[in-house]
mmCIF file with all atom_site columns, C-alpha atoms in Angstrom:
data_model
loop_
_atom_site.group_PDB
_atom_site.id
_atom_site.type_symbol
_atom_site.label_atom_id
_atom_site.label_alt_id
_atom_site.label_comp_id
_atom_site.label_asym_id
_atom_site.label_entity_id
_atom_site.label_seq_id
_atom_site.pdbx_PDB_ins_code
_atom_site.Cartn_x
_atom_site.Cartn_y
_atom_site.Cartn_z
_atom_site.occupancy
_atom_site.B_iso_or_equiv
_atom_site.pdbx_formal_charge
_atom_site.auth_seq_id
_atom_site.auth_comp_id
_atom_site.auth_asym_id
_atom_site.auth_atom_id
_atom_site.pdbx_PDB_model_num
ATOM 1   C CA . MET A 1 1   ? -11.479 18.250  7.852   1.00 0.00 ? 186 MET A CA 1
ATOM 2   C CA . SER A 1 2   ? -9.511  20.043  10.513  1.00 0.00 ? 187 SER A CA 1
ATOM 3   C CA . GLY A 1 3   ? -5.798  20.613  10.205  1.00 0.00 ? 188 GLY A CA 1
ATOM 4   C CA . THR A 1 4   ? -5.025  18.739  13.420  1.00 0.00 ? 189 THR A CA 1
ATOM 5   C CA . ALA A 1 5   ? -6.974  15.661  12.321  1.00 0.00 ? 190 ALA A CA 1
ATOM 6   C CA . GLU A 1 6   ? -5.288  15.802  8.912   1.00 0.00 ? 191 GLU A CA 1
ATOM 7   C CA . ASP A 1 7   ? -1.826  16.145  10.443  1.00 0.00 ? 192 ASP A CA 1
ATOM 8   C CA . ALA A 1 8   ? -2.427  13.207  12.776  1.00 0.00 ? 193 ALA A CA 1
ATOM 9   C CA . ALA A 1 9   ? -3.704  11.093  9.876   1.00 0.00 ? 194 ALA A CA 1
ATOM 10  C CA . ARG A 1 10  ? -0.787  12.057  7.599   1.00 0.00 ? 195 ARG A CA 1
ATOM 11  C CA . ALA A 1 11  ? 1.609   10.930  10.340  1.00 0.00 ? 196 ALA A CA 1
ATOM 12  C CA . GLN A 1 12  ? 0.178   7.418   9.844   1.00 0.00 ? 197 GLN A CA 1
ATOM 13  C CA . GLN A 1 13  ? 1.461   7.163   6.276   1.00 0.00 ? 198 GLN A CA 1
ATOM 14  C CA . PRO A 1 14  ? 4.643   5.187   7.142   1.00 0.00 ? 199 PRO A CA 1
ATOM 15  C CA . PRO A 1 15  ? 2.896   2.418   9.128   1.00 0.00 ? 200 PRO A CA 1
ATOM 16  C CA . VAL A 1 16  ? 0.141   2.172   6.490   1.00 0.00 ? 201 VAL A CA 1
ATOM 17  C CA . ARG A 1 17  ? 2.788   1.680   3.813   1.00 0.00 ? 202 ARG A CA 1
ATOM 18  C CA . GLU A 1 18  ? 4.626   -0.887  5.957   1.00 0.00 ? 203 GLU A CA 1
ATOM 19  C CA . ILE A 1 19  ? 1.420   -2.920  6.325   1.00 0.00 ? 204 ILE A CA 1
ATOM 20  C CA . LEU A 1 20  ? 0.686   -2.642  2.599   1.00 0.00 ? 205 LEU A CA 1
ATOM 21  C CA . GLN A 1 21  ? 4.225   -3.786  1.752   1.00 0.00 ? 206 GLN A CA 1
ATOM 22  C CA . ALA A 1 22  ? 4.008   -6.712  4.193   1.00 0.00 ? 207 ALA A CA 1
ATOM 23  C CA . LEU A 1 23  ? 0.764   -7.852  2.558   1.00 0.00 ? 208 LEU A CA 1
ATOM 24  C CA . TRP A 1 24  ? 2.223   -7.408  -0.936  1.00 0.00 ? 209 TRP A CA 1
ATOM 25  C CA . ASP A 1 25  ? 5.170   -9.562  0.108   1.00 0.00 ? 210 ASP A CA 1
ATOM 26  C CA . GLN A 1 26  ? 2.745   -12.430 0.847   1.00 0.00 ? 211 GLN A CA 1
ATOM 27  C CA . PHE A 1 27  ? 1.632   -12.769 -2.769  1.00 0.00 ? 212 PHE A CA 1
ATOM 28  C CA . GLU A 1 28  ? 3.448   -15.642 -4.492  1.00 0.00 ? 213 GLU A CA 1
ATOM 29  C CA . LEU A 1 29  ? 3.574   -15.105 -8.222  1.00 0.00 ? 214 LEU A CA 1
ATOM 30  C CA . PRO A 1 30  ? 6.398   -15.548 -10.715 1.00 0.00 ? 215 PRO A CA 1
ATOM 31  C CA . ASN A 1 31  ? 7.684   -12.161 -11.874 1.00 0.00 ? 216 ASN A CA 1
ATOM 32  C CA . LYS A 1 32  ? 5.573   -10.300 -9.293  1.00 0.00 ? 217 LYS A CA 1
ATOM 33  C CA . PRO A 1 33  ? 5.871   -6.563  -9.950  1.00 0.00 ? 218 PRO A CA 1
ATOM 34  C CA . GLY A 1 34  ? 7.014   -4.162  -7.259  1.00 0.00 ? 219 GLY A CA 1
ATOM 35  C CA . LEU A 1 35  ? 4.385   -2.579  -5.039  1.00 0.00 ? 220 LEU A CA 1
ATOM 36  C CA . ASP A 1 36  ? 5.096   0.947   -6.296  1.00 0.00 ? 221 ASP A CA 1
ATOM 37  C CA . GLU A 1 37  ? 4.064   -0.099  -9.811  1.00 0.00 ? 222 GLU A CA 1
ATOM 38  C CA . HIS A 1 38  ? 0.564   -1.041  -8.607  1.00 0.00 ? 223 HIS A CA 1
ATOM 39  C CA . LYS A 1 39  ? -0.115  1.321   -5.710  1.00 0.00 ? 224 LYS A CA 1
ATOM 40  C CA . ASP A 1 40  ? -2.475  4.241   -6.011  1.00 0.00 ? 225 ASP A CA 1
ATOM 41  C CA . PRO A 1 41  ? -1.383  7.489   -4.395  1.00 0.00 ? 226 PRO A CA 1
ATOM 42  C CA . GLY A 1 42  ? -2.287  7.424   -0.709  1.00 0.00 ? 227 GLY A CA 1
ATOM 43  C CA . GLY A 1 43  ? -4.504  10.073  0.777   1.00 0.00 ? 228 GLY A CA 1
ATOM 44  C CA . LEU A 1 44  ? -6.673  11.360  3.558   1.00 0.00 ? 229 LEU A CA 1
ATOM 45  C CA . ARG A 1 45  ? -10.039 9.702   4.087   1.00 0.00 ? 230 ARG A CA 1
ATOM 46  C CA . ALA A 1 46  ? -12.966 11.086  6.057   1.00 0.00 ? 231 ALA A CA 1
ATOM 47  C CA . CYS A 1 47  ? -14.242 8.816   8.826   1.00 0.00 ? 232 CYS A CA 1
ATOM 48  C CA . LEU A 1 48  ? -18.017 8.926   9.006   1.00 0.00 ? 233 LEU A CA 1
ATOM 49  C CA . PHE A 1 49  ? -19.015 8.001   12.543  1.00 0.00 ? 234 PHE A CA 1
ATOM 50  C CA . THR A 1 50  ? -21.844 10.530  12.615  1.00 0.00 ? 235 THR A CA 1
ATOM 51  C CA . ALA A 1 51  ? -23.226 13.128  10.237  1.00 0.00 ? 236 ALA A CA 1
ATOM 52  C CA . SER A 1 52  ? -21.268 15.832  12.074  1.00 0.00 ? 237 SER A CA 1
ATOM 53  C CA . SER A 1 53  ? -18.017 13.858  12.399  1.00 0.00 ? 238 SER A CA 1
ATOM 54  C CA . ASP A 1 54  ? -14.837 15.583  11.295  1.00 0.00 ? 239 ASP A CA 1
ATOM 55  C CA . SER A 1 55  ? -12.447 12.669  11.767  1.00 0.00 ? 240 SER A CA 1
ATOM 56  C CA . THR A 1 56  ? -9.722  11.689  9.330   1.00 0.00 ? 241 THR A CA 1
ATOM 57  C CA . SER A 1 57  ? -7.524  8.692   8.515   1.00 0.00 ? 242 SER A CA 1
ATOM 58  C CA . TRP A 1 58  ? -4.770  7.848   6.016   1.00 0.00 ? 243 TRP A CA 1
ATOM 59  C CA . ALA A 1 59  ? -5.487  5.161   3.397   1.00 0.00 ? 244 ALA A CA 1
ATOM 60  C CA . GLU A 1 60  ? -3.498  3.431   0.644   1.00 0.00 ? 245 GLU A CA 1
ATOM 61  C CA . THR A 1 61  ? -4.587  0.928   -2.023  1.00 0.00 ? 246 THR A CA 1
ATOM 62  C CA . ALA A 1 62  ? -2.807  -1.517  -4.324  1.00 0.00 ? 247 ALA A CA 1
ATOM 63  C CA . ARG A 1 63  ? -4.129  -3.918  -6.966  1.00 0.00 ? 248 ARG A CA 1
ATOM 64  C CA . LEU A 1 64  ? -2.254  -7.030  -8.037  1.00 0.00 ? 249 LEU A CA 1
ATOM 65  C CA . ARG A 1 65  ? -3.008  -8.636  -11.390 1.00 0.00 ? 250 ARG A CA 1
ATOM 66  C CA . VAL A 1 66  ? -2.553  -12.341 -10.708 1.00 0.00 ? 251 VAL A CA 1
ATOM 67  C CA . SER A 1 67  ? -2.884  -13.546 -14.308 1.00 0.00 ? 252 SER A CA 1
ATOM 68  C CA . GLU A 1 68  ? -3.559  -12.341 -17.832 1.00 0.00 ? 253 GLU A CA 1
ATOM 69  C CA . VAL A 1 69  ? -6.914  -14.158 -17.922 1.00 0.00 ? 254 VAL A CA 1
ATOM 70  C CA . LYS A 1 70  ? -9.683  -14.604 -15.369 1.00 0.00 ? 255 LYS A CA 1
ATOM 71  C CA . ASP A 1 71  ? -8.574  -17.084 -12.744 1.00 0.00 ? 256 ASP A CA 1
ATOM 72  C CA . PRO A 1 72  ? -10.782 -16.871 -9.632  1.00 0.00 ? 257 PRO A CA 1
ATOM 73  C CA . ALA A 1 73  ? -9.027  -19.826 -8.006  1.00 0.00 ? 258 ALA A CA 1
ATOM 74  C CA . LEU A 1 74  ? -5.632  -18.119 -8.292  1.00 0.00 ? 259 LEU A CA 1
ATOM 75  C CA . GLU A 1 75  ? -7.091  -14.865 -6.966  1.00 0.00 ? 260 GLU A CA 1
ATOM 76  C CA . ALA A 1 76  ? -8.592  -16.712 -4.012  1.00 0.00 ? 261 ALA A CA 1
ATOM 77  C CA . ARG A 1 77  ? -5.251  -18.433 -3.258  1.00 0.00 ? 262 ARG A CA 1
ATOM 78  C CA . GLN A 1 78  ? -3.343  -15.149 -3.354  1.00 0.00 ? 263 GLN A CA 1
ATOM 79  C CA . ALA A 1 79  ? -5.893  -13.388 -1.137  1.00 0.00 ? 264 ALA A CA 1
ATOM 80  C CA . GLN A 1 80  ? -5.734  -16.310 1.299   1.00 0.00 ? 265 GLN A CA 1
ATOM 81  C CA . LEU A 1 81  ? -1.952  -15.917 1.611   1.00 0.00 ? 266 LEU A CA 1
ATOM 82  C CA . ALA A 1 82  ? -2.523  -12.334 2.766   1.00 0.00 ? 267 ALA A CA 1
ATOM 83  C CA . ARG A 1 83  ? -5.336  -13.425 5.118   1.00 0.00 ? 268 ARG A CA 1
ATOM 84  C CA . ASP A 1 84  ? -3.074  -16.095 6.615   1.00 0.00 ? 269 ASP A CA 1
ATOM 85  C CA . TRP A 1 85  ? -0.402  -13.467 7.291   1.00 0.00 ? 270 TRP A CA 1
ATOM 86  C CA . LEU A 1 86  ? -2.967  -11.194 8.950   1.00 0.00 ? 271 LEU A CA 1
ATOM 87  C CA . GLU A 1 87  ? -4.190  -14.017 11.172  1.00 0.00 ? 272 GLU A CA 1
ATOM 88  C CA . GLU A 1 88  ? -0.635  -15.067 12.105  1.00 0.00 ? 273 GLU A CA 1
ATOM 89  C CA . ASN A 1 89  ? 0.134   -11.476 13.075  1.00 0.00 ? 274 ASN A CA 1
ATOM 90  C CA . GLY A 1 90  ? -2.843  -10.998 15.385  1.00 0.00 ? 275 GLY A CA 1
ATOM 91  C CA . TRP A 1 91  ? -5.298  -9.223  13.091  1.00 0.00 ? 276 TRP A CA 1
ATOM 92  C CA . GLU A 1 92  ? -8.974  -9.820  13.862  1.00 0.00 ? 277 GLU A CA 1
ATOM 93  C CA . GLU A 1 93  ? -11.222 -10.754 10.938  1.00 0.00 ? 278 GLU A CA 1
ATOM 94  C CA . LEU A 1 94  ? -14.348 -8.607  11.111  1.00 0.00 ? 279 LEU A CA 1
ATOM 95  C CA . ASP A 1 95  ? -17.848 -9.642  10.167  1.00 0.00 ? 280 ASP A CA 1
ATOM 96  C CA . ASN A 1 96  ? -18.491 -9.178  6.460   1.00 0.00 ? 281 ASN A CA 1
ATOM 97  C CA . PRO A 1 97  ? -21.531 -6.943  5.876   1.00 0.00 ? 282 PRO A CA 1
ATOM 98  C CA . ALA A 1 98  ? -21.695 -8.062  2.227   1.00 0.00 ? 283 ALA A CA 1
ATOM 99  C CA . PRO A 1 99  ? -24.046 -10.826 1.040   1.00 0.00 ? 284 PRO A CA 1
ATOM 100 C CA . GLU A 1 100 ? -23.041 -14.389 1.854   1.00 0.00 ? 285 GLU A CA 1
ATOM 101 C CA . GLY A 1 101 ? -20.515 -15.751 -0.595  1.00 0.00 ? 286 GLY A CA 1
ATOM 102 C CA . ASP A 1 102 ? -18.861 -12.344 -1.135  1.00 0.00 ? 287 ASP A CA 1
ATOM 103 C CA . LEU A 1 103 ? -15.094 -12.873 -1.149  1.00 0.00 ? 288 LEU A CA 1
ATOM 104 C CA . VAL A 1 104 ? -14.195 -9.527  0.447   1.00 0.00 ? 289 VAL A CA 1
ATOM 105 C CA . SER A 1 105 ? -12.673 -9.764  3.916   1.00 0.00 ? 290 SER A CA 1
ATOM 106 C CA . TYR A 1 106 ? -12.172 -7.078  6.564   1.00 0.00 ? 291 TYR A CA 1
ATOM 107 C CA . HIS A 1 107 ? -9.465  -7.114  9.243   1.00 0.00 ? 292 HIS A CA 1
ATOM 108 C CA . ARG A 1 108 ? -8.364  -4.877  12.146  1.00 0.00 ? 293 ARG A CA 1
ATOM 109 C CA . ASN A 1 109 ? -5.349  -4.945  14.434  1.00 0.00 ? 294 ASN A CA 1
ATOM 110 C CA . ALA A 1 110 ? -5.050  -3.833  18.058  1.00 0.00 ? 295 ALA A CA 1
ATOM 111 C CA . GLU A 1 111 ? -3.707  -0.414  17.002  1.00 0.00 ? 296 GLU A CA 1
ATOM 112 C CA . GLY A 1 112 ? -6.849  0.365   14.970  1.00 0.00 ? 297 GLY A CA 1
ATOM 113 C CA . PHE A 1 113 ? -5.477  -0.149  11.442  1.00 0.00 ? 298 PHE A CA 1
ATOM 114 C CA . THR A 1 114 ? -7.862  -1.866  9.036   1.00 0.00 ? 299 THR A CA 1
ATOM 115 C CA . VAL A 1 115 ? -7.267  -3.985  5.927   1.00 0.00 ? 300 VAL A CA 1
ATOM 116 C CA . THR A 1 116 ? -9.771  -4.909  3.235   1.00 0.00 ? 301 THR A CA 1
ATOM 117 C CA . LEU A 1 117 ? -8.894  -7.713  0.791   1.00 0.00 ? 302 LEU A CA 1
ATOM 118 C CA . THR A 1 118 ? -10.972 -7.890  -2.387  1.00 0.00 ? 303 THR A CA 1
ATOM 119 C CA . PRO A 1 119 ? -10.577 -10.581 -5.052  1.00 0.00 ? 304 PRO A CA 1
ATOM 120 C CA . TRP A 1 120 ? -12.278 -8.984  -8.097  1.00 0.00 ? 305 TRP A CA 1
ATOM 121 C CA . GLY A 1 121 ? -13.022 -12.064 -10.200 1.00 0.00 ? 306 GLY A CA 1
ATOM 122 C CA . ASP A 1 122 ? -11.166 -10.551 -13.171 1.00 0.00 ? 307 ASP A CA 1
ATOM 123 C CA . ALA A 1 123 ? -7.601  -11.620 -12.293 1.00 0.00 ? 308 ALA A CA 1
ATOM 124 C CA . ARG A 1 124 ? -7.014  -8.843  -9.708  1.00 0.00 ? 309 ARG A CA 1
ATOM 125 C CA . VAL A 1 125 ? -6.732  -8.748  -5.928  1.00 0.00 ? 310 VAL A CA 1
ATOM 126 C CA . GLN A 1 126 ? -7.130  -5.351  -4.247  1.00 0.00 ? 311 GLN A CA 1
ATOM 127 C CA . VAL A 1 127 ? -5.594  -4.520  -0.871  1.00 0.00 ? 312 VAL A CA 1
ATOM 128 C CA . ASP A 1 128 ? -6.778  -1.455  1.079   1.00 0.00 ? 313 ASP A CA 1
ATOM 129 C CA . VAL A 1 129 ? -5.052  -0.340  4.281   1.00 0.00 ? 314 VAL A CA 1
ATOM 130 C CA . GLN A 1 130 ? -6.490  2.427   6.463   1.00 0.00 ? 315 GLN A CA 1
ATOM 131 C CA . SER A 1 131 ? -5.064  4.019   9.589   1.00 0.00 ? 316 SER A CA 1
ATOM 132 C CA . PRO A 1 132 ? -7.073  4.686   12.722  1.00 0.00 ? 317 PRO A CA 1
ATOM 133 C CA . CYS A 1 133 ? -9.251  7.790   12.655  1.00 0.00 ? 318 CYS A CA 1
ATOM 134 C CA . PHE A 1 134 ? -8.293  11.043  14.361  1.00 0.00 ? 319 PHE A CA 1
ATOM 135 C CA . ASP A 1 135 ? -10.598 13.816  15.583  1.00 0.00 ? 320 ASP A CA 1
ATOM 136 C CA . GLU A 1 136 ? -10.294 17.599  15.385  1.00 0.00 ? 321 GLU A CA 1
ATOM 137 C CA . GLN A 1 137 ? -7.896  17.599  18.358  1.00 0.00 ? 322 GLN A CA 1
ATOM 138 C CA . GLY A 1 138 ? -5.693  14.904  16.836  1.00 0.00 ? 323 GLY A CA 1
ATOM 139 C CA . ARG A 1 139 ? -6.909  12.175  19.213  1.00 0.00 ? 324 ARG A CA 1
ATOM 140 C CA . GLN A 1 140 ? -7.462  8.646   17.911  1.00 0.00 ? 325 GLN A CA 1
ATOM 141 C CA . VAL A 1 141 ? -11.172 7.801   17.780  1.00 0.00 ? 326 VAL A CA 1
ATOM 142 C CA . GLY A 1 142 ? -13.317 4.831   16.816  1.00 0.00 ? 327 GLY A CA 1
#
């Protein structure tokens, strides 16, 4: 990864965190923990447009445990709250490349940020937020 692409991607950390926090705020659970307790460290992610691509983005992930026991219905409800927020705020839902019936959903906004919502089926919902991709010259691509 080039330094310019990395610098441009790192500059996206604040908006990625704002999106992640906004989605976290949608979950409605009693005694919901704070986001920082369930967020993985953010980091740079390579964007693979072509085999020779050297583009980079910033990504952050959080996982919310919705209950102490498996509760797919509760997971689905919590994920839907986040999906509703995305739709209300102009995010486009992308086609799901997974097999039919897969509960993962993919979303993108006009600025090129993407969100993936994954209900795991084991009492967790995962939220991934990724910034747009930047090339070796620091230009947004993709």
